[in-house]
XYZ file of C-alpha atoms in Angstrom:
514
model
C 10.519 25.618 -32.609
C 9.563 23.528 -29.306
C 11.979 21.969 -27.789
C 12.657 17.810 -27.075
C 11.645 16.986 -23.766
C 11.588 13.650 -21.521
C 8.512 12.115 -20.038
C 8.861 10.827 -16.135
C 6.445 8.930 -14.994
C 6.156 9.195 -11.139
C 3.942 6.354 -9.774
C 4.192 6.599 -6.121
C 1.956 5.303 -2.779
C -0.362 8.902 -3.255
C -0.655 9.890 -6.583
C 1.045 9.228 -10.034
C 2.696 12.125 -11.617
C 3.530 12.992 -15.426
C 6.358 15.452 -15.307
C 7.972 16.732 -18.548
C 11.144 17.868 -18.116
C 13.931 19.600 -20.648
C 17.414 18.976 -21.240
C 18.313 21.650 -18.218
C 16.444 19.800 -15.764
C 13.386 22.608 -15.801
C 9.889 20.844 -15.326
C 7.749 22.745 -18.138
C 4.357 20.984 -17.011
C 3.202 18.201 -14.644
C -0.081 16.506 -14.368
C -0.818 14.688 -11.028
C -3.619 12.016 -10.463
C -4.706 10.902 -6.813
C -4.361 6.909 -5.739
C -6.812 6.626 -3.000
C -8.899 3.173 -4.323
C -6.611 0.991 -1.383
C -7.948 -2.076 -0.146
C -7.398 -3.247 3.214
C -9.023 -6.787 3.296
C -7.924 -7.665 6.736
C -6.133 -5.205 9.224
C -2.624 -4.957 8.179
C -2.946 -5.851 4.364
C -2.825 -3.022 1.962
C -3.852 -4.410 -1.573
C -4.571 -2.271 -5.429
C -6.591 -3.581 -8.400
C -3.789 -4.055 -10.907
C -4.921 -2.881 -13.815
C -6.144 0.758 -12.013
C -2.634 1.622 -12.169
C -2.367 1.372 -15.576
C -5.298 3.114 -15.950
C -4.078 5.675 -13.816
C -1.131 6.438 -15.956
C -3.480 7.045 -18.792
C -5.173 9.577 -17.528
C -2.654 11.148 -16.280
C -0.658 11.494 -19.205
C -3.884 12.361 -21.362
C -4.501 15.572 -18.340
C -0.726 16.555 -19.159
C -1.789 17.116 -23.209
C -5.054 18.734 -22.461
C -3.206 21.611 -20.213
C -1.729 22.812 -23.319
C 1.691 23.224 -22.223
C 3.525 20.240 -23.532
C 2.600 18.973 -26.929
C 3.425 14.825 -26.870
C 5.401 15.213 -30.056
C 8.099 16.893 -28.074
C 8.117 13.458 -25.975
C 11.454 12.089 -26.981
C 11.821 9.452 -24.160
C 9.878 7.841 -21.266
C 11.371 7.083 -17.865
C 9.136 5.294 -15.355
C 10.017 5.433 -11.903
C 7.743 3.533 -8.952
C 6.747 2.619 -5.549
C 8.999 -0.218 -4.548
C 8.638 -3.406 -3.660
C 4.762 -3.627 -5.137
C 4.517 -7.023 -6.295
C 2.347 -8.671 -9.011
C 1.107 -11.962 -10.290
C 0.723 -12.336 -13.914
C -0.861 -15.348 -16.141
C 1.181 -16.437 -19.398
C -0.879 -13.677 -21.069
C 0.011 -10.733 -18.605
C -3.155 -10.372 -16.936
C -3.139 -9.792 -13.478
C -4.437 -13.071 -11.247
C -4.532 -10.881 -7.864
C -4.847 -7.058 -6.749
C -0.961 -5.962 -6.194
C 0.076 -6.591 -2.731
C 1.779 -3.125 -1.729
C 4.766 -2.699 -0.031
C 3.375 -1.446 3.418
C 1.319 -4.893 3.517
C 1.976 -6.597 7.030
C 1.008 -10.037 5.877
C 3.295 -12.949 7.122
C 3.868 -16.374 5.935
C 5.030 -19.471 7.622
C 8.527 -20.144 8.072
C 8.738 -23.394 5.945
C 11.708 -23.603 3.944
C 14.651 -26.269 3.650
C 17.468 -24.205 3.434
C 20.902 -25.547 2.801
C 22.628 -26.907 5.842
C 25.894 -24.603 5.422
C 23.822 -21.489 5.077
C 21.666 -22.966 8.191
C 25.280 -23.449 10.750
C 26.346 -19.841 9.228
C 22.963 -18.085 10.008
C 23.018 -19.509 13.643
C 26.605 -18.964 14.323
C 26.184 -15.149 13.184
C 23.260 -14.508 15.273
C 21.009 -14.090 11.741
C 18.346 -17.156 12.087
C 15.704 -14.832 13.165
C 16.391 -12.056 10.604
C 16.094 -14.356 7.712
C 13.428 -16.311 8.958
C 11.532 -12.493 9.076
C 12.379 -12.599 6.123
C 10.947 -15.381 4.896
C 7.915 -14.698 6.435
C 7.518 -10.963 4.972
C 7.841 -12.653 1.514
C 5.068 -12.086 -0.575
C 5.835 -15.030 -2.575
C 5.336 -17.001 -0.011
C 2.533 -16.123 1.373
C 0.811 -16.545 -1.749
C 1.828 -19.965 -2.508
C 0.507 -20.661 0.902
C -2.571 -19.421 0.852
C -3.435 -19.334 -2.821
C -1.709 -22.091 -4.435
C -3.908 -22.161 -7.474
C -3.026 -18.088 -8.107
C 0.688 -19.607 -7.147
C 0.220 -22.406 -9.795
C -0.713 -20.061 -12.803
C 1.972 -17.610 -12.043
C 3.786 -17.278 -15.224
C 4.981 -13.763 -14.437
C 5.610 -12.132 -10.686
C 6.588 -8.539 -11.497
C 7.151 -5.420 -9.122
C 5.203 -2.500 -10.442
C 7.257 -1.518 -12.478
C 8.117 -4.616 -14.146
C 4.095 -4.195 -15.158
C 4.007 -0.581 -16.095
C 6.764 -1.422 -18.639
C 5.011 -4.390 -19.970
C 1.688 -2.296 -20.501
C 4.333 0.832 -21.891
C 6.410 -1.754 -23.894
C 4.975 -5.161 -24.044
C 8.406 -6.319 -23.400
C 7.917 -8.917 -19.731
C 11.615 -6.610 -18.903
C 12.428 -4.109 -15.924
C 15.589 -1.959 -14.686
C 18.285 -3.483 -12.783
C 17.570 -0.226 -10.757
C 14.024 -1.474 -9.846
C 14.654 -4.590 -8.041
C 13.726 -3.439 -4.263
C 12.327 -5.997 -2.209
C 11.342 -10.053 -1.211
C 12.633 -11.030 -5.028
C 15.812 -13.323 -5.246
C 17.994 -10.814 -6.693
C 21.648 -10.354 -6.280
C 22.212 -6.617 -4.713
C 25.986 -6.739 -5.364
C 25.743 -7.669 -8.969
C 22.798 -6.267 -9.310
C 21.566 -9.246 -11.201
C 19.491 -12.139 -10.283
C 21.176 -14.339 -8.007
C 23.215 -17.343 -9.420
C 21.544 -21.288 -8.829
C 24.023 -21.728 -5.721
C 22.249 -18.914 -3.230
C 19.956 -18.981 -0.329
C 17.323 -17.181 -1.842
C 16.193 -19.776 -3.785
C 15.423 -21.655 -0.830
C 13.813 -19.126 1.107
C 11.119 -18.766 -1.793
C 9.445 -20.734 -4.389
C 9.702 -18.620 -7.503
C 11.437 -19.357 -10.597
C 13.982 -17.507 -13.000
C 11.449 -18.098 -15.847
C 8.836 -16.863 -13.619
C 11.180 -13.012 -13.189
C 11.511 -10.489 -16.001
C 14.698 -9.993 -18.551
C 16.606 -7.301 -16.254
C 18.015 -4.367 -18.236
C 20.945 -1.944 -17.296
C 19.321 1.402 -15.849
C 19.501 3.967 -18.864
C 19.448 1.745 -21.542
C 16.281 0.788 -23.748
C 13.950 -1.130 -22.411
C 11.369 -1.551 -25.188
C 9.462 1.303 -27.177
C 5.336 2.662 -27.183
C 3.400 0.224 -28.592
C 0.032 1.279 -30.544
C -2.063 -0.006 -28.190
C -0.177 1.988 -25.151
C 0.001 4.850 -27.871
C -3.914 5.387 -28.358
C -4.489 4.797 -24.947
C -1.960 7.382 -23.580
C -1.536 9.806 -26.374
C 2.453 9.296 -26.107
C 3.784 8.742 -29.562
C 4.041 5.768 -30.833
C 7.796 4.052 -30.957
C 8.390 6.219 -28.617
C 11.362 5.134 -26.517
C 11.059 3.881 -22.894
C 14.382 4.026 -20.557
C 15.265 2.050 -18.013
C 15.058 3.945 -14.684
C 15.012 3.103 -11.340
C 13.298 3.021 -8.278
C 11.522 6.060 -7.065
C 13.999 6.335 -3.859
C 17.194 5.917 -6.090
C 15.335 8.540 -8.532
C 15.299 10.855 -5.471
C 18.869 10.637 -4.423
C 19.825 11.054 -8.247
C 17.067 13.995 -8.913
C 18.222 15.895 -5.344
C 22.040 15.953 -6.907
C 23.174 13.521 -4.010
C 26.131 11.172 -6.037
C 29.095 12.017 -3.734
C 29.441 9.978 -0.653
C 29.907 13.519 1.381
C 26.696 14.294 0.875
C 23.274 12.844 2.059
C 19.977 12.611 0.612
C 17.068 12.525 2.986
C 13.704 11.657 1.999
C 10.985 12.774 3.933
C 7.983 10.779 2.487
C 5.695 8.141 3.777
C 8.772 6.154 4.596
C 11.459 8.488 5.759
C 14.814 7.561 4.441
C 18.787 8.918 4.283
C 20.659 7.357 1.802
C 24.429 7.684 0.768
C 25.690 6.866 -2.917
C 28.749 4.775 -2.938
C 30.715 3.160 -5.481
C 31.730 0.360 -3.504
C 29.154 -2.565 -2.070
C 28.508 -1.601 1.730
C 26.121 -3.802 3.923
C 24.335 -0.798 5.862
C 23.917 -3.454 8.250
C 25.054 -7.061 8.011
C 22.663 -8.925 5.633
C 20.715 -5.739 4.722
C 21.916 -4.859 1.426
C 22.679 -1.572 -0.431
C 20.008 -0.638 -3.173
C 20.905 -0.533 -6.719
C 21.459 3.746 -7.342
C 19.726 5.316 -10.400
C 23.385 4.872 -12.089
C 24.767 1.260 -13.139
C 26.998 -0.258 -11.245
C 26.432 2.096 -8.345
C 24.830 1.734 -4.591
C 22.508 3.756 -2.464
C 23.362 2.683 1.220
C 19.941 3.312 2.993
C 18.710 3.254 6.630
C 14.963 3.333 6.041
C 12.387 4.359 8.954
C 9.397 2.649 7.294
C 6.935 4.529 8.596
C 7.907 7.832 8.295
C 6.001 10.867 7.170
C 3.265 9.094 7.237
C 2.683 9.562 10.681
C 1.589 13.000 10.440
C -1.636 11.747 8.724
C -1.707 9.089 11.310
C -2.272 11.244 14.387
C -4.295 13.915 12.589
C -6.854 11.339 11.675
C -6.429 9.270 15.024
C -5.934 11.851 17.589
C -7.575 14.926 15.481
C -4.300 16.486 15.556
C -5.501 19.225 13.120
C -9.313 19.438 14.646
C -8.312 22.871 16.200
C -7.135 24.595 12.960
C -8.543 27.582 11.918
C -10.830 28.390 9.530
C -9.313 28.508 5.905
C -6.299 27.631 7.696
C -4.269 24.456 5.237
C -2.649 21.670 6.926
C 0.766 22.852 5.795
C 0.143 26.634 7.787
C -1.445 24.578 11.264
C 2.079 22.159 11.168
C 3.999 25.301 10.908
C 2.129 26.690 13.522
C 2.133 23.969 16.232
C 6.168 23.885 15.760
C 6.299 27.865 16.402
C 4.160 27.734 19.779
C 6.709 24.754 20.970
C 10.048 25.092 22.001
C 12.864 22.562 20.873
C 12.617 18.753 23.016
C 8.932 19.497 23.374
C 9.003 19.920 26.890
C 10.605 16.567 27.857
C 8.082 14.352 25.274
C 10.247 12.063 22.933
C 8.900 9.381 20.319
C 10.734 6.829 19.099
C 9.257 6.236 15.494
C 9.182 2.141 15.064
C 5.427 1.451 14.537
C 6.157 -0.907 11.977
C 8.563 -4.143 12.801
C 11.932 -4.137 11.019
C 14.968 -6.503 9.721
C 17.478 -6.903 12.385
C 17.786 -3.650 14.444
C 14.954 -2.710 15.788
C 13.329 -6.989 14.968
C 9.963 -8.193 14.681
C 9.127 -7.516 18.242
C 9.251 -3.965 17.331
C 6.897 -0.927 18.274
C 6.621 2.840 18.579
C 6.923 5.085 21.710
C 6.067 8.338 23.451
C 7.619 9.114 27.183
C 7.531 12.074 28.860
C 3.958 12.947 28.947
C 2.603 15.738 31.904
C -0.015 17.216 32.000
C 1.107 20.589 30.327
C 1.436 18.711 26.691
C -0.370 19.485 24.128
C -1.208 18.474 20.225
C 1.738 20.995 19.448
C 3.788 19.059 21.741
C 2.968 15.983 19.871
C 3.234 16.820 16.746
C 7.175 18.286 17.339
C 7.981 15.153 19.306
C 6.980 13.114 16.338
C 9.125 15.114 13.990
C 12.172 15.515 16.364
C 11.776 11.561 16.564
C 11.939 10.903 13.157
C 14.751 13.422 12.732
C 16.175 11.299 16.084
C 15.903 7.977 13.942
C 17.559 9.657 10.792
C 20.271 10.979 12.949
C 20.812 7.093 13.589
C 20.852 6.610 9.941
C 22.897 9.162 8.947
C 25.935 8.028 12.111
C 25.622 4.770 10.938
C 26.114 5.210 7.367
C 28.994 7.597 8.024
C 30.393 4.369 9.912
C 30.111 2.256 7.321
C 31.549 4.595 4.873
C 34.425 5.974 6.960
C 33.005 9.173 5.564
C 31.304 12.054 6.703
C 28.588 13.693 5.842
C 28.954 17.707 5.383
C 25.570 18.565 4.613
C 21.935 16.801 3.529
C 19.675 17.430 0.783
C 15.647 16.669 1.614
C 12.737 16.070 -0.457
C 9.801 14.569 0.290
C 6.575 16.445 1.204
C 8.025 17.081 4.925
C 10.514 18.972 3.360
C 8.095 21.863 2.014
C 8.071 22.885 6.023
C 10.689 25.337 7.197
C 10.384 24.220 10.632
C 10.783 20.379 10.116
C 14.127 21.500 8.022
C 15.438 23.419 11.083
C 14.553 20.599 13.436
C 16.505 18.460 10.966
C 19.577 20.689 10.236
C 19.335 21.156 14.129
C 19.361 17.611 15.315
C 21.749 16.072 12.942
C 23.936 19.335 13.089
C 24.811 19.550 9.772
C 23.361 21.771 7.018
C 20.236 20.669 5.335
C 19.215 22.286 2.198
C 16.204 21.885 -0.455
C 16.761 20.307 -4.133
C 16.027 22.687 -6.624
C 12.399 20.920 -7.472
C 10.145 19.503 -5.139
C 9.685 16.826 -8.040
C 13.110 15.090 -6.931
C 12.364 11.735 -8.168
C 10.776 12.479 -11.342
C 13.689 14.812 -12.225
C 15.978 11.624 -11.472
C 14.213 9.873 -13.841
C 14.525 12.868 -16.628
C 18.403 12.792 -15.654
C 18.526 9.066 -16.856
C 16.667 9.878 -19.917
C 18.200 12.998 -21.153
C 21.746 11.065 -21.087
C 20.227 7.681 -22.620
C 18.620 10.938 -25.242
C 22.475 12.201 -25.590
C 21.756 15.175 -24.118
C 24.319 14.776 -21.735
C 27.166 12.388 -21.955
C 26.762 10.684 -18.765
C 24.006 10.492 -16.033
C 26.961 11.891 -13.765
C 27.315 14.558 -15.957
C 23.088 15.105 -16.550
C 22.781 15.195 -12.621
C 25.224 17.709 -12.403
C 23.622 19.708 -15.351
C 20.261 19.410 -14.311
C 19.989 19.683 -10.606
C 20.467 22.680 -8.145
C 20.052 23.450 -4.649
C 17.120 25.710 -2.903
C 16.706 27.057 0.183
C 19.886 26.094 3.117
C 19.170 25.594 6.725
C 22.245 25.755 9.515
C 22.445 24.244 12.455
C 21.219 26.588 15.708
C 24.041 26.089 18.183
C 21.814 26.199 20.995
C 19.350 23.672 19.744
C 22.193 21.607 18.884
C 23.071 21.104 22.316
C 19.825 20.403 23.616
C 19.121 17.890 20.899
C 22.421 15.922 21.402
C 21.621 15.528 25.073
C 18.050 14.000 24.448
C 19.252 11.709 21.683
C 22.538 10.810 23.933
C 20.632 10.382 27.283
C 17.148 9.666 26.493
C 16.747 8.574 22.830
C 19.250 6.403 22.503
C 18.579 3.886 25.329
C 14.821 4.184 24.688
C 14.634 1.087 23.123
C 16.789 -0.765 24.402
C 14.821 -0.537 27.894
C 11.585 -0.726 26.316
C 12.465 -3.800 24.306
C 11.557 -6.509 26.741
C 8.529 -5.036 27.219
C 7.946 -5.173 23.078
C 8.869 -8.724 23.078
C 6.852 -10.027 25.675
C 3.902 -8.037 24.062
C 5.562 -10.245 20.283
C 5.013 -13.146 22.146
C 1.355 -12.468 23.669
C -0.209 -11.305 20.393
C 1.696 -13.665 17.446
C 1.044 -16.810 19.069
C 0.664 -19.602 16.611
C-alpha cells in the first residue's frame, strides 16, 4: 500500500524544486529544474518571461513521475511556496502583458505622489520622508505606470508569483495571506489588504479590483484543473493549499516557531528571522512578514545581498580560478577558510552592495578595509563570510531588542549552510549555537508542514512542525574566536559605516543626479 504524500512546490531565484514529502516530514523524492533564462535589459534590471515559470513547474513535476519513486496518485495536496516580491501584470484574461520584474530589480521610479497632508507632517516630524519616498520609488507599480502606461492601462490583474502559479494550478485569480512580501498595499498587521483610509494607496496607483482574493495560509485555495492536470501529471481535483512565502516556509520547515530561537537563512539574500505572536516593527516602518502560520509574524532583518556574493567574486575576481583539478566549489570554499585564520588578518567587509530602507538608506554601498599586501583570495573570501555573519549578528541584537528576548541558539539553511566552516564562523561570531535543520529542503518541508495539517495529518501546523522537523549537525561557539570576533565587530565593524557614510552619500549624490 503506498502511502499519501504532499506535493511542495519550491520556486525560488535558482531553480524550482518538486519535493514530495510524507506525513513524518521525510522527503521520499525531489526533482529540481535550473532557472538561468534572466534578462537584464539595462544594468540593474533583472526581468523573466512569465509564462517560463509555469513551464518550469511542468517539467519539473513531470521529471519527479518519471524517477519512479513517487507515483502522482499518492499526491494528496499541493503547497506552492515562491520567490518573493516577483511581481506580474496580467490582462482580464490572465495572460501576462510584461516579463516578471524580479525582486533583485534596481529600477526606480519618480517620486510623484500626493499623499495625504497628515501622513506628510507625521513622515517629516519622524524623520521618515526619505524612507517612504525610497519607497515609492522601488515600487514596481510605479514604475510601470510611468514608463508603460498602456501595459499600466490593461492591467486587470498585478500578481506576485505566486498569485500566478496558483492561477495556472487553480484558475482561481487568489493567493496566501502568507505570500504578500513586497511594494503591494497590503496591511502587515492584519495581514489583509489595507483599508481605503491608508497611505499606501497614495504612494501607488493600483486598485483593490486590480489584487487577488487573499486566502488564510493552510486553507484551500482552489483545486487542479484539467488543463494544469494534463500538463503536469498531478491529479486532477487535486487540492492546492495556501502556503506562504519561501522565507516564512524556511523558518516553519527549520522548526524555528519559538521566539528563543532563530532561523537564519543563508541564501542569495541572507536573512535571521524570529517568529512572534505579537506585531513587532523590526525597525520603525519596516514591517514584520506574515509567518507560514495565520495570524503569526516573522520579524526579519534581511541583508539583501547575501550569499550571493560568493558567486559574485568568483566570477568577478576569479575567486575559484586556482582550484584544483576535480576539485568542486563546495571543497575550494572549505579550503580557503582552513588556510585563514579567524578576522582574516585585519580585512573586514561590510556586506551593503545593494541600497536599503532606512538603516543603511539609499546612499548605501559595500566595503573592504584592511587590505596589505599579505592578503589573499582566502583572505577574501573569509572576510566576506565573517561580514555577512557581522551583519546577521546586527540582525540577530536587534531583533532580540525588539523582542526583549534572547536568542539561545540558531537554526541555518540555505546553501551556505552545507559548509562546516561558514557554520563555525557563524556560531563563532554571534556566540550562540548554530545547528542544521534536519533537511537541506527547509522551505519545501515548510510548505509540506502546512499541507499535511490542512490534509489532517496533524491537528495543527504547530503541532506538524513539531512532528515533522528535526535538528542536524550543532556547532558551539570557540571561546577564543569569540573574543576576537567581538572586538572586530565592537571596534571596527560597527563604526564602519557610520564613517564611511559621507563618503557613500556624496558618491548618491554624484551618480543619481536627475
Amino acid at each position: 500500500m503506498t502511502e499519501d504524500l504532499i506535493l511542495a512546490i519550491d520556486n525560488g531565484t535558482q531553480s524550482i524544486r518538486a519535493l514530495a514529502f510524507n506525513r513524518h516530514g521525510e522527503l521520499i523524492d525531489k526533482a529540481q529544474v535550473a532557472l538561468d533564462d534572466y534578462q537584464h535589459p539595462q544594468p540593474g534590471w533583472m526581468e523573466h518571461d512569465v509564462d517560463a515559470f509555469y513551464q518550469a513547474l511542468c517539467r519539473v513535476c513531470q521529471q519527479l513521475w518519471s524517477q519512479n519513486r513517487v507515483q502522482a496518485k499518492q499526491i494528496k495536496a499541493v503547497v506552492p511556496t515562491t520567490q518573493r516580491a516577483t511581481v506580474i501584470n496580467l490582462d482580464a484574461s490572465g495572460t501576462p502583458l510584461r516579463p516578471a520584474i524580479i525582486w533583485p530589480d534596481q529600477r526606480l521610479a519618480d517620486v510623484r505622489s500626493r499623499r495625504p497632508l497628515v501622513w506628510r507632517i507625521l513622515f517629516r516630524l519622524l524623520g521618515l520622508k526619505p524612507t517612504i519616498d525610497a519607497l515609492e520609488q522601488a515600487c514596481e507599480i510605479n514604475w510601470i505606470a510611468q514608463n508603460e502606461p498602456e501595459v499600466w492601462e490593461n492591467t486587470a490583474h498585478f500578481v506576485l508569483l505566486s498569485g500566478y502559479l496558483n492561477f495556472k494550478l487553480t484558475g482561481e485569480m487568489a493567493d496566501s495571506v502568507g505570500n504578500q512580501v513586497g511594494y503591494i498595499p497590503f496591511d502587515y498587521k492584519a495581514q489583509d489588504w489595507c483599508k481605503d483610509s491608508d497611505w499606501k494607496w497614495s504612494c501607488m496607483p493600483v486598485r483593490r479590483d486590480q489584487l487577488p482574493r487573499l486566502v488564510q495560509t493552510g486553507d484551500e485555495l482552489g483545486r487542479i484543473t484539467q488543463e494544469c492536470s494534463k500538463e503536469t501529471g498531478i491529479p486532477l481535483n487535486t487540492p492546492v493549499i495556501a502556503g506562504a512565502a519561501d522565507k516564512a516556509c524556511e523558518v516553519l520547515g527549520s522548526g524555528c516557531i519559538n521566539p528563543s530561537v532563530g532561523s537564519i537563512s543563508c541564501g542569495t539574500t541572507a536573512t535571521i528571522n524570529v517568529t512572534h505572536h505579537k506585531y513587532l516593527e523590526p525597525r520603525p516602518f519596516i514591517p514584520p512578514y506574515p509567518a507560514a502560520m495565520p495570524g503569526v509574524f516573522n520579524l526579519e532583518v534581511q541583508i539583501f545581498r547575501g550569499f550571493w556574493m560568493v558567486n559574485w567574486l568568483k566570477n568577478i575576481f576569479g575567486l575559484m580560478s586556482d582550484t584544483k583539478p576535480h576539485q568542486t566549489h563546495d571543497s575550494a570554499i572549505e579550503e580557503y577558510l582552513s588556510a585563514t585564520a579567524p578576522g582574516a588578518h585585519g580585512l573586514v567587509l561590510q556586506p551593503y552592495w545593494n541600497p536599503g530602507l532606512g538603516e543603511p538608506g539609499p546612499e548605501a554601498r559595500g566595503s573592504i578595509i584592511g587590505f596589505t599586501d599579505t592578503h589573499t583570495k582566502a583572505h577574501i573570501y573569509r572576510a566576506l563570510i565573517e561580514g555577512l555573519a557581522f551583519g546577521l549578528r546586527e540582525g540577530k541584537e536587534l531583533l532580540e531588542k525588539r523582542g526583549k528576548q534572547p536568542l539561545l541558539y540558531c537554526r541555518v539553511a540555505g546553501g551556505g549552510s552545507q559548509s562546516d566552516g561558514v557554520m563555525q564562523i557563524l556560531a563563532d561570531v554571534l556566540n550562540c549555537p548554530c545547528e542544521r535543520p534536519s533537511t537541506y529542503e527547509a522551505s519545501g518541508l515548510g510548505a509540506a508542514i502546512v499541507g499535511a495539517a490542512a490534509l489532517g495529518m496533524h491537528a495543527t501546523i504547530g503541532a506538524a512542525c513539531h512532528a515533522m522537523t528535526g535538528t542536524g549537525r550543532r556547532f558551539e561557539p570557540n571561546k577564543t574566536n569569540v573574543q576576537l570576533y567581538d572586538e572586530i565587530y565592537q571596534q571596527v565593524y560597527r563604526r564602519q559605516y557610520r564613517q564611511l557614510k559621507p563618503l557613500f552619500q556624496s558618491l548618491y549624490g554624484l551618480f543619481n543626479r536627475a
